[in-house]
Amino acid sequence: MTIGSSLALVDRFNGTSVARPLGSWLMSEHGCISYFQRPPGKYRISLDVEEYTRLLLKMLLSNNLPFSLVESDSFKQFVLFLRNEVPDISRVTLRQKLDEVFKVELHFLRQKFAENTGLFALTMVEWNSGKNDNFLGITLHFYNNLFQLESYTIGFESLNRKLAHTREEVNIYQYLMDVLKDLGIDKRIFSITRNNASRMNDAMKLFSDRLSDQGITFDGDIPCVANILNLSIDAFLKNTFFRSSSSDTFEQSIQDVLEEHPQFEQLARRMKFLPYKIRSILVQIRYNPDMRNTFKSLVKENTVQQSTFRDADQLLRDPDTRWVSTYHMIDRFLFFREEIMNVLRMTHDESNTYFKDHEIIEEDWAYLETVRDILETFRLSTVNLQASSYSTINETIPVIYGLMKSLNSAHFTKACEENPYISKGVAEARQTILQYYPIYGESISKNKMLYLAIVLDPRYKLAIFDNIRGLKHKIDAIKDSFYEMYDVYERKMVKVSDSLVPVVSDPLNPPDDQFSFIGRYEKKDQGHEIDRYLREPREPGDQDIIAFYKSRKRMFPVISSMARDVFAACATTAPSTSLFSLIGDIVTQKRNRLLPGTIKIIAFLKSKGIINSEDCSDDILGSRLMIKNWVGLTIMLL
């Protein structure tokens, strides 16, 4: 079935059934959004097969149900009970319909991207579903011609299936280029924010080499700052025994510390056992009914003021994923120190040696506070850089510098002096960060885009480097790179302006809006655009930087064009990573028969909110959501 195939569609405005090409109907009513989000059609004596197919497809996608459901005997019996002339619809038909609608959406995207005069930023990350299935997620971001941020999912590939069919090594670069060429934007990529996997490194090298062969230097390879901070935290947690490591090298390094500081042998034993103690105590409180009830009653009696993530229920829930779970576990454990100790005392007796072996002394509590404070420093840095609704690329270097400064603070320095394991953990964490962000070195080439983003922030400009002692020596290199980037954009704007010169009735007095770029040369007496920008006072800290460039576009046309591309770049791969929480339920072992193309389409629909997942749990709210979804289909059939 083609996009333009004629289908019986119901005109929702006058209630009459008309035959219209699906493609033209979708294009006139906003594509996938109108197809999936319009309300159910009214009851008709004759069954509207197209509307029935639409509602059925929406129900399956919203509830992560397999397409094979429509071919099951029980489903057919249910449908025939409601209306006996309903035709059989196969899973193949549903896939064809989904492909048909998505092709129209791709047409919209190609047209939208072609009309955009700026460049595009990507995020790209590889993810393992837990069933030996690896997926590659790609999202695209840009500020449109009105300086409004737009984001799209453009890729979601099952890498393992590709490997199984071709028997060749997975080439992430080739897949990336296939996606970009299909959308007509393979020569318009400004930046790629990605994780640090080895295959991703190989892909980025190939991408950079391709541009280098064309005489273009690609400075937009941006490591995900959250990924780098995770590596740094992992080094710290290993050295404080909250993360296990079977590496012989690591074990030898721990032994070296003990040989150098033999007086800490007893402390080392307690530190190694402490994470196990904490988790064991929490398991007992969480799953022992008597201890759980005692703990909750003590919390209620104390009626302490609690933060949003330190309540009693949070302590007893399963922890979050990744290192944040360790942070929350320690933080809650410290917050409920008094209640936990009271529970242990109340359940202690002479015959029970369990809690005697799990006793936590004052020295342990002090150690936990230090570990928590260091993790808190990392947590705040990560949170500040993971926003997706506004630019954070300009905050990366300041946040990294602030983090390094905190790790060198007197408080943490004292803790390092008192505990060689904390000292080793902090040192390795700092070393990991500096490997990717060499902020104290002379060169800016490794993070050039991050430095340019700071200069483009009207609240910072170059002046911020005068105030940061460790970065002051980079000012000349940053300023030179800023001028180089400006020259590239100026040549581009002149070229575009020359190719778009309009015909006017009075060539001696052209309208300002038609020759806005030429207006820049009228300000020659005011100096270079960059000099004027840097001379202006910095904006206040609460200034919206995008609003600034919207209002000053005529004053700073070239710099505004630069800012538009730079601020579309992402500091983290959070946009791509968030795809996996949306798609996780549909790539389970039970549903692994979905075709890769179908998975990609579903990822696109869910990421844009065109299809919203509905909770099918047994609770009241979940039941209502599922019932609501079935009602639309049932009304159609009755």
Short mmCIF file of C-alpha atoms in Angstrom, two decimals, residues 130-604:
data_model
loop_
_atom_site.label_atom_id
_atom_site.label_comp_id
_atom_site.label_asym_id
_atom_site.label_seq_id
_atom_site.Cartn_x
_atom_site.Cartn_y
_atom_site.Cartn_z
CA GLY A 130 19.79 -6.89 29.00
CA LYS A 131 18.94 -9.66 26.52
CA ASN A 132 22.16 -9.42 24.53
CA ASP A 133 20.43 -6.95 22.23
CA ASN A 134 22.34 -3.72 21.60
CA PHE A 135 20.53 -0.65 20.27
CA LEU A 136 21.83 2.62 18.91
CA GLY A 137 19.74 5.69 19.72
CA ILE A 138 20.20 8.95 17.79
CA THR A 139 18.42 12.22 18.49
CA LEU A 140 18.64 15.48 16.53
CA HIS A 141 18.41 19.01 17.94
CA PHE A 142 18.42 22.45 16.35
CA TYR A 143 17.16 25.98 16.74
CA ASN A 144 14.86 26.74 13.83
CA ASN A 145 14.72 29.97 11.88
CA LEU A 146 12.63 31.52 14.67
CA PHE A 147 15.22 30.52 17.28
CA GLN A 148 12.94 27.85 18.74
CA LEU A 149 14.50 24.57 19.91
CA GLU A 150 13.28 21.43 18.12
CA SER A 151 14.26 17.84 18.93
CA TYR A 152 13.59 14.58 17.07
CA THR A 153 14.42 10.91 17.35
CA ILE A 154 15.97 9.97 14.01
CA GLY A 155 17.55 6.59 14.75
CA PHE A 156 16.94 3.50 16.87
CA GLU A 157 18.78 0.49 15.43
CA SER A 158 19.07 -3.07 16.68
CA LEU A 159 22.80 -3.62 16.25
CA ASN A 160 22.89 -7.30 17.19
CA ARG A 161 20.29 -8.22 14.60
CA LYS A 162 22.28 -6.44 11.96
CA LEU A 163 25.34 -8.43 13.01
CA ALA A 164 23.38 -11.71 12.94
CA HIS A 165 22.16 -11.09 9.39
CA THR A 166 25.35 -9.75 7.81
CA ARG A 167 27.94 -11.71 9.81
CA GLU A 168 30.01 -8.54 9.74
CA GLU A 169 31.29 -6.30 12.52
CA VAL A 170 28.74 -3.65 13.46
CA ASN A 171 29.70 -0.34 11.84
CA ILE A 172 28.06 2.42 13.85
CA TYR A 173 29.53 5.03 11.53
CA GLN A 174 27.89 3.50 8.47
CA TYR A 175 24.52 3.31 10.20
CA LEU A 176 24.85 6.94 11.28
CA MET A 177 25.65 8.04 7.74
CA ASP A 178 22.74 6.03 6.32
CA VAL A 179 20.35 7.83 8.67
CA LEU A 180 21.79 11.27 7.92
CA LYS A 181 21.82 10.74 4.14
CA ASP A 182 18.24 9.51 4.20
CA LEU A 183 17.23 12.80 5.82
CA GLY A 184 19.47 14.88 3.56
CA ILE A 185 21.57 16.31 6.39
CA ASP A 186 24.82 14.30 6.19
CA LYS A 187 26.79 17.49 5.40
CA ARG A 188 25.07 19.68 7.99
CA ILE A 189 26.08 18.15 11.33
CA PHE A 190 27.61 20.64 13.74
CA SER A 191 28.15 18.46 16.81
CA ILE A 192 27.69 14.93 18.12
CA THR A 193 27.39 14.27 21.84
CA ARG A 194 28.08 10.62 22.57
CA ASN A 195 29.13 8.10 25.19
CA ASN A 196 32.61 6.66 25.53
CA ALA A 197 32.15 3.10 24.20
CA SER A 198 34.97 1.80 22.01
CA ARG A 199 32.73 1.31 18.96
CA MET A 200 31.49 4.87 19.41
CA ASN A 201 35.09 6.13 19.46
CA ASP A 202 35.75 4.28 16.20
CA ALA A 203 32.63 5.77 14.61
CA MET A 204 33.59 9.31 15.60
CA LYS A 205 37.10 8.88 14.20
CA LEU A 206 35.67 7.78 10.85
CA PHE A 207 33.23 10.71 10.89
CA SER A 208 36.01 13.19 11.66
CA ASP A 209 38.35 11.65 9.06
CA ARG A 210 35.66 11.93 6.37
CA LEU A 211 35.36 15.66 7.00
CA SER A 212 39.13 16.04 7.22
CA ASP A 213 39.43 14.55 3.73
CA GLN A 214 37.15 17.37 2.58
CA GLY A 215 39.37 19.99 4.23
CA ILE A 216 37.02 20.47 7.19
CA THR A 217 38.09 20.22 10.83
CA PHE A 218 35.34 18.74 12.99
CA ASP A 219 35.41 20.28 16.48
CA GLY A 220 31.97 19.03 17.46
CA ASP A 221 32.92 15.68 19.02
CA ILE A 222 31.50 16.20 22.52
CA PRO A 223 31.88 13.51 25.20
CA CYS A 224 28.82 13.03 27.38
CA VAL A 225 29.76 14.80 30.61
CA ALA A 226 27.46 12.54 32.64
CA ASN A 227 29.27 9.50 31.24
CA ILE A 228 32.66 10.97 32.17
CA LEU A 229 31.47 11.82 35.68
CA ASN A 230 30.18 8.25 36.02
CA LEU A 231 33.65 6.92 35.17
CA SER A 232 35.14 9.30 37.70
CA ILE A 233 32.68 8.30 40.42
CA ASP A 234 33.26 4.64 39.65
CA ALA A 235 36.96 5.10 40.42
CA PHE A 236 36.09 6.75 43.74
CA LEU A 237 33.56 4.09 44.75
CA LYS A 238 35.98 1.27 44.01
CA ASN A 239 38.61 2.78 46.27
CA THR A 240 36.07 3.23 49.06
CA PHE A 241 34.78 -0.36 48.59
CA PHE A 242 31.24 0.60 47.59
CA ARG A 243 31.93 -0.80 44.12
CA SER A 244 33.57 -4.19 43.69
CA SER A 245 36.49 -4.77 41.35
CA SER A 246 38.13 -8.06 40.38
CA SER A 247 41.04 -6.38 38.63
CA ASP A 248 44.44 -7.66 39.73
CA THR A 249 45.85 -4.19 39.15
CA PHE A 250 43.29 -2.65 41.49
CA GLU A 251 43.87 -5.25 44.20
CA GLN A 252 47.60 -4.61 44.00
CA SER A 253 47.06 -0.85 44.29
CA ILE A 254 44.98 -1.36 47.45
CA GLN A 255 47.71 -3.57 48.88
CA ASP A 256 50.27 -0.88 48.08
CA VAL A 257 48.26 1.64 50.10
CA LEU A 258 48.19 -0.71 53.07
CA GLU A 259 51.94 -1.30 52.88
CA GLU A 260 52.54 2.43 52.77
CA HIS A 261 50.10 3.09 55.64
CA PRO A 262 50.15 -0.01 57.89
CA GLN A 263 48.50 1.93 60.72
CA PHE A 264 45.24 1.92 58.71
CA GLU A 265 44.97 -1.88 58.53
CA GLN A 266 42.06 -2.06 61.00
CA LEU A 267 40.32 0.86 59.28
CA ALA A 268 40.68 -0.91 55.93
CA ARG A 269 38.93 -3.99 57.29
CA ARG A 270 36.02 -1.92 58.61
CA MET A 271 35.76 0.01 55.33
CA LYS A 272 35.60 -3.17 53.25
CA PHE A 273 32.84 -4.62 55.43
CA LEU A 274 30.85 -1.39 55.87
CA PRO A 275 28.95 -1.44 52.52
CA TYR A 276 27.87 -5.01 53.23
CA LYS A 277 26.76 -3.99 56.75
CA ILE A 278 24.60 -1.16 55.43
CA ARG A 279 22.93 -3.23 52.73
CA SER A 280 22.37 -6.13 55.12
CA ILE A 281 20.76 -3.89 57.75
CA LEU A 282 18.51 -2.25 55.15
CA VAL A 283 17.42 -5.65 53.82
CA GLN A 284 16.49 -6.70 57.34
CA ILE A 285 14.48 -3.52 57.96
CA ARG A 286 12.88 -3.70 54.52
CA TYR A 287 11.71 -7.31 54.62
CA ASN A 288 11.40 -8.14 58.33
CA PRO A 289 7.81 -7.09 59.24
CA ASP A 290 8.59 -6.41 62.91
CA MET A 291 11.65 -4.32 62.16
CA ARG A 292 9.90 -2.51 59.32
CA ASN A 293 6.92 -1.54 61.47
CA THR A 294 9.18 -0.54 64.36
CA PHE A 295 11.23 1.67 62.07
CA LYS A 296 8.16 3.40 60.61
CA SER A 297 6.68 4.02 64.05
CA LEU A 298 9.94 5.58 65.24
CA VAL A 299 10.02 7.87 62.22
CA LYS A 300 6.43 8.92 62.87
CA GLU A 301 7.13 9.59 66.55
CA ASN A 302 10.11 11.78 65.82
CA THR A 303 8.15 13.77 63.20
CA VAL A 304 11.33 15.21 61.81
CA GLN A 305 11.29 17.50 58.82
CA GLN A 306 12.25 15.37 55.85
CA SER A 307 13.39 16.20 52.35
CA THR A 308 11.62 14.87 49.28
CA PHE A 309 13.93 11.89 48.87
CA ARG A 310 14.71 11.10 52.51
CA ASP A 311 11.31 9.86 53.71
CA ALA A 312 10.85 6.49 55.38
CA ASP A 313 9.24 4.86 52.34
CA GLN A 314 12.18 5.89 50.18
CA LEU A 315 14.57 4.18 52.57
CA LEU A 316 12.62 0.95 52.22
CA ARG A 317 12.19 1.01 48.44
CA ASP A 318 14.43 -0.66 45.94
CA PRO A 319 17.28 1.71 45.12
CA ASP A 320 17.79 3.69 41.94
CA THR A 321 20.09 2.47 39.22
CA ARG A 322 23.77 3.29 38.73
CA TRP A 323 25.87 5.16 41.29
CA VAL A 324 23.00 7.41 42.34
CA SER A 325 21.54 4.43 44.21
CA THR A 326 24.67 4.28 46.36
CA TYR A 327 24.42 8.00 47.07
CA HIS A 328 20.76 7.75 48.08
CA MET A 329 21.39 4.65 50.17
CA ILE A 330 24.14 6.36 52.18
CA ASP A 331 22.26 9.66 52.42
CA ARG A 332 19.08 8.05 53.76
CA PHE A 333 21.06 5.80 56.06
CA LEU A 334 22.70 8.87 57.59
CA PHE A 335 19.44 10.81 57.76
CA PHE A 336 17.71 8.01 59.68
CA ARG A 337 20.73 7.24 61.82
CA GLU A 338 18.88 7.59 65.13
CA GLU A 339 15.89 5.49 64.03
CA ILE A 340 18.10 2.76 62.58
CA MET A 341 20.22 2.53 65.72
CA ASN A 342 17.09 2.35 67.89
CA VAL A 343 15.66 -0.46 65.76
CA LEU A 344 18.88 -2.41 66.14
CA ARG A 345 18.91 -1.90 69.91
CA MET A 346 15.26 -2.94 70.32
CA THR A 347 15.76 -6.18 68.39
CA HIS A 348 19.11 -7.03 69.99
CA ASP A 349 19.46 -9.83 72.53
CA GLU A 350 22.37 -11.76 74.00
CA SER A 351 21.74 -14.87 71.89
CA ASN A 352 21.67 -12.94 68.61
CA THR A 353 25.19 -12.12 67.44
CA TYR A 354 24.06 -10.81 64.02
CA PHE A 355 23.66 -7.18 65.06
CA LYS A 356 26.73 -7.29 67.24
CA ASP A 357 28.70 -8.21 64.13
CA HIS A 358 26.93 -5.41 62.24
CA GLU A 359 27.55 -2.70 64.80
CA ILE A 360 28.34 0.72 63.31
CA ILE A 361 30.65 2.87 65.41
CA GLU A 362 31.10 6.65 65.40
CA GLU A 363 34.14 6.42 63.15
CA ASP A 364 32.02 4.61 60.54
CA TRP A 365 29.37 7.31 60.61
CA ALA A 366 31.99 10.03 60.07
CA TYR A 367 33.43 8.09 57.15
CA LEU A 368 29.97 7.69 55.59
CA GLU A 369 29.36 11.43 55.85
CA THR A 370 32.55 12.14 53.92
CA VAL A 371 31.67 9.63 51.19
CA ARG A 372 28.14 11.07 50.98
CA ASP A 373 29.44 14.66 50.72
CA ILE A 374 31.78 13.75 47.85
CA LEU A 375 29.00 11.93 45.99
CA GLU A 376 26.69 14.89 46.60
CA THR A 377 29.21 17.15 44.87
CA PHE A 378 29.12 14.90 41.81
CA ARG A 379 25.33 14.59 41.91
CA LEU A 380 24.77 18.34 41.82
CA SER A 381 27.19 18.70 38.91
CA THR A 382 25.36 15.99 36.95
CA VAL A 383 21.90 17.44 37.63
CA ASN A 384 22.99 20.91 36.50
CA LEU A 385 24.06 19.59 33.09
CA GLN A 386 21.24 17.19 32.21
CA ALA A 387 18.55 19.67 31.21
CA SER A 388 17.04 19.14 27.76
CA SER A 389 14.70 22.13 27.57
CA TYR A 390 17.50 24.71 27.64
CA SER A 391 21.16 24.85 26.67
CA THR A 392 23.78 23.53 29.11
CA ILE A 393 26.74 23.17 26.76
CA ASN A 394 27.95 26.58 27.94
CA GLU A 395 27.92 25.38 31.57
CA THR A 396 30.10 22.29 31.10
CA ILE A 397 33.54 23.83 31.70
CA PRO A 398 32.36 26.06 34.60
CA VAL A 399 30.72 23.04 36.26
CA ILE A 400 33.82 20.88 35.75
CA TYR A 401 36.01 23.64 37.16
CA GLY A 402 33.68 24.04 40.14
CA LEU A 403 33.74 20.30 40.76
CA MET A 404 37.54 20.18 40.68
CA LYS A 405 37.67 23.16 43.03
CA SER A 406 35.30 21.41 45.46
CA LEU A 407 37.40 18.24 45.44
CA ASN A 408 40.40 20.41 46.35
CA SER A 409 38.54 22.18 49.16
CA ALA A 410 39.90 22.24 52.70
CA HIS A 411 37.10 19.92 53.87
CA PHE A 412 37.93 17.16 51.40
CA THR A 413 41.68 17.77 51.67
CA LYS A 414 41.44 17.11 55.41
CA ALA A 415 39.46 13.91 54.78
CA CYS A 416 42.11 12.75 52.30
CA GLU A 417 44.86 13.37 54.83
CA GLU A 418 43.02 11.28 57.43
CA ASN A 419 42.10 8.39 55.12
CA PRO A 420 44.47 7.13 52.38
CA TYR A 421 41.66 5.24 50.63
CA ILE A 422 39.54 8.36 50.27
CA SER A 423 42.68 10.17 49.11
CA LYS A 424 43.34 7.53 46.46
CA GLY A 425 39.70 7.54 45.34
CA VAL A 426 39.56 11.33 44.99
CA ALA A 427 42.90 11.40 43.15
CA GLU A 428 41.75 8.81 40.59
CA ALA A 429 38.41 10.59 40.19
CA ARG A 430 40.20 13.88 39.44
CA GLN A 431 42.59 12.14 37.04
CA THR A 432 39.67 10.64 35.10
CA ILE A 433 38.01 14.04 34.73
CA LEU A 434 41.21 15.76 33.60
CA GLN A 435 41.76 13.04 30.99
CA TYR A 436 38.66 14.27 29.15
CA TYR A 437 38.64 17.90 30.33
CA PRO A 438 42.28 19.07 30.59
CA ILE A 439 41.27 22.46 31.94
CA TYR A 440 44.68 23.18 33.44
CA GLY A 441 46.60 22.54 30.21
CA GLU A 442 47.58 25.09 27.58
CA SER A 443 45.59 23.70 24.64
CA ILE A 444 41.84 24.06 24.13
CA SER A 445 41.63 21.73 21.11
CA LYS A 446 40.12 18.80 23.06
CA ASN A 447 37.18 20.91 24.32
CA LYS A 448 37.18 23.82 21.86
CA MET A 449 33.41 23.83 21.37
CA LEU A 450 32.81 23.98 25.13
CA TYR A 451 35.03 27.06 25.47
CA LEU A 452 33.39 28.81 22.52
CA ALA A 453 29.99 28.16 24.08
CA ILE A 454 31.12 30.08 27.17
CA VAL A 455 32.15 33.10 25.09
CA LEU A 456 28.80 33.03 23.28
CA ASP A 457 26.99 33.16 26.61
CA PRO A 458 26.33 36.91 27.10
CA ARG A 459 26.47 36.39 30.86
CA TYR A 460 30.04 35.05 30.65
CA LYS A 461 31.87 36.14 27.47
CA LEU A 462 35.66 36.22 27.89
CA ALA A 463 35.50 37.98 31.22
CA ILE A 464 34.71 34.78 33.08
CA PHE A 465 38.19 33.46 32.28
CA ASP A 466 39.74 36.45 34.03
CA ASN A 467 37.84 35.44 37.16
CA ILE A 468 38.82 31.76 37.01
CA ARG A 469 42.46 31.58 37.98
CA GLY A 470 43.04 28.16 36.47
CA LEU A 471 41.66 29.14 33.04
CA LYS A 472 43.10 32.64 32.57
CA HIS A 473 46.02 31.42 30.47
CA LYS A 474 43.62 30.10 27.80
CA ILE A 475 42.08 33.47 26.89
CA ASP A 476 44.24 34.16 23.82
CA ALA A 477 43.65 30.70 22.34
CA ILE A 478 39.90 30.95 22.98
CA LYS A 479 39.69 34.41 21.42
CA ASP A 480 41.62 33.29 18.33
CA SER A 481 39.27 30.31 17.87
CA PHE A 482 36.27 32.60 18.32
CA TYR A 483 37.47 34.85 15.48
CA GLU A 484 38.18 31.82 13.27
CA MET A 485 34.67 30.51 13.80
CA TYR A 486 33.25 33.97 13.13
CA ASP A 487 35.08 34.17 9.78
CA VAL A 488 33.59 30.84 8.69
CA TYR A 489 30.05 31.94 9.54
CA GLU A 490 30.53 35.36 7.97
CA ARG A 491 31.61 33.82 4.67
CA LYS A 492 28.64 31.48 4.82
CA MET A 493 26.21 34.35 5.42
CA VAL A 494 27.67 36.43 2.61
CA LYS A 495 27.33 33.46 0.25
CA VAL A 496 23.73 32.86 1.26
CA SER A 497 22.92 36.57 1.05
CA ASP A 498 24.37 36.84 -2.46
CA SER A 499 22.37 33.83 -3.64
CA LEU A 500 19.10 35.20 -2.25
CA VAL A 501 19.18 38.81 -3.51
CA PRO A 502 15.55 39.70 -4.28
CA VAL A 503 14.16 41.87 -7.05
CA VAL A 504 12.88 45.16 -5.60
CA SER A 505 10.95 48.00 -7.13
CA ASP A 506 13.45 50.62 -5.95
CA PRO A 507 17.00 49.18 -5.93
CA LEU A 508 18.37 52.44 -4.52
CA ASN A 509 16.22 52.14 -1.38
CA PRO A 510 15.85 48.44 -0.56
CA PRO A 511 13.68 47.43 2.41
CA ASP A 512 15.66 46.71 5.59
CA ASP A 513 14.17 43.26 6.09
CA GLN A 514 15.27 42.14 2.62
CA PHE A 515 18.88 43.26 3.07
CA SER A 516 19.27 42.81 6.83
CA PHE A 517 22.74 41.30 6.46
CA ILE A 518 23.97 44.30 4.47
CA GLY A 519 22.88 46.44 7.41
CA ARG A 520 25.77 44.98 9.35
CA TYR A 521 28.24 46.89 7.19
CA GLU A 522 26.55 50.17 8.13
CA LYS A 523 28.02 49.64 11.61
CA LYS A 524 31.62 49.47 10.36
CA ASP A 525 32.39 52.69 12.19
CA GLN A 526 31.44 50.93 15.41
CA GLY A 527 34.13 48.28 14.88
CA HIS A 528 34.14 44.55 14.36
CA GLU A 529 31.01 42.68 15.46
CA ILE A 530 32.99 40.58 17.93
CA ASP A 531 34.62 43.66 19.45
CA ARG A 532 31.23 45.31 19.89
CA TYR A 533 29.83 42.15 21.47
CA LEU A 534 32.72 41.79 23.90
CA ARG A 535 32.68 45.51 24.81
CA GLU A 536 29.06 45.41 25.89
CA PRO A 537 28.49 44.81 29.62
CA ARG A 538 27.76 41.21 30.48
CA GLU A 539 24.13 40.28 30.98
CA PRO A 540 22.81 39.47 34.48
CA GLY A 541 22.87 35.88 35.69
CA ASP A 542 19.14 35.36 35.15
CA GLN A 543 19.25 36.44 31.50
CA ASP A 544 17.75 33.93 29.06
CA ILE A 545 20.55 33.57 26.51
CA ILE A 546 18.21 32.51 23.70
CA ALA A 547 15.97 35.52 24.35
CA PHE A 548 19.09 37.69 24.21
CA TYR A 549 20.03 36.48 20.74
CA LYS A 550 16.46 36.74 19.50
CA SER A 551 16.38 40.40 20.47
CA ARG A 552 19.93 41.20 19.28
CA LYS A 553 19.93 39.30 16.02
CA ARG A 554 20.15 42.45 13.90
CA MET A 555 22.90 43.90 16.06
CA PHE A 556 24.95 40.68 16.04
CA PRO A 557 23.83 38.71 12.95
CA VAL A 558 26.91 36.50 12.58
CA ILE A 559 27.37 35.83 16.30
CA SER A 560 23.65 35.03 16.59
CA SER A 561 24.03 32.47 13.81
CA MET A 562 26.98 30.94 15.67
CA ALA A 563 25.06 30.84 18.94
CA ARG A 564 22.09 29.19 17.27
CA ASP A 565 24.21 26.19 16.26
CA VAL A 566 26.39 26.00 19.36
CA PHE A 567 23.56 26.14 21.90
CA ALA A 568 21.71 23.33 20.15
CA ALA A 569 24.55 20.99 21.18
CA CYS A 570 23.88 18.85 24.24
CA ALA A 571 26.18 18.46 27.24
CA THR A 572 24.96 14.91 27.87
CA THR A 573 23.38 12.05 25.94
CA ALA A 574 20.27 12.30 28.14
CA PRO A 575 17.93 12.80 25.11
CA SER A 576 19.14 9.51 23.57
CA THR A 577 19.31 7.70 26.90
CA SER A 578 15.73 8.68 27.73
CA LEU A 579 14.59 6.72 24.66
CA PHE A 580 15.49 3.48 26.37
CA SER A 581 13.10 4.03 29.27
CA LEU A 582 10.33 4.56 26.70
CA ILE A 583 11.26 1.58 24.54
CA GLY A 584 12.48 -0.86 27.18
CA ASP A 585 9.13 -2.64 27.47
CA ILE A 586 8.89 -3.38 23.76
CA VAL A 587 12.34 -4.94 23.31
CA THR A 588 11.97 -7.58 26.00
CA GLN A 589 12.53 -11.28 25.29
CA LYS A 590 8.78 -11.71 24.89
CA ARG A 591 8.60 -9.11 22.13
CA ASN A 592 11.93 -9.66 20.41
CA ARG A 593 10.22 -10.63 17.15
CA LEU A 594 9.48 -7.01 16.30
CA LEU A 595 11.20 -5.94 13.11
CA PRO A 596 14.01 -3.37 13.58
CA GLY A 597 12.15 -0.90 11.38
CA THR A 598 9.02 -1.24 13.51
CA ILE A 599 11.02 -0.64 16.70
CA LYS A 600 12.47 2.53 15.19
CA ILE A 601 9.03 3.85 14.25
CA ILE A 602 7.62 3.12 17.72
CA ALA A 603 10.63 4.86 19.29
CA PHE A 604 9.92 7.93 17.17
#
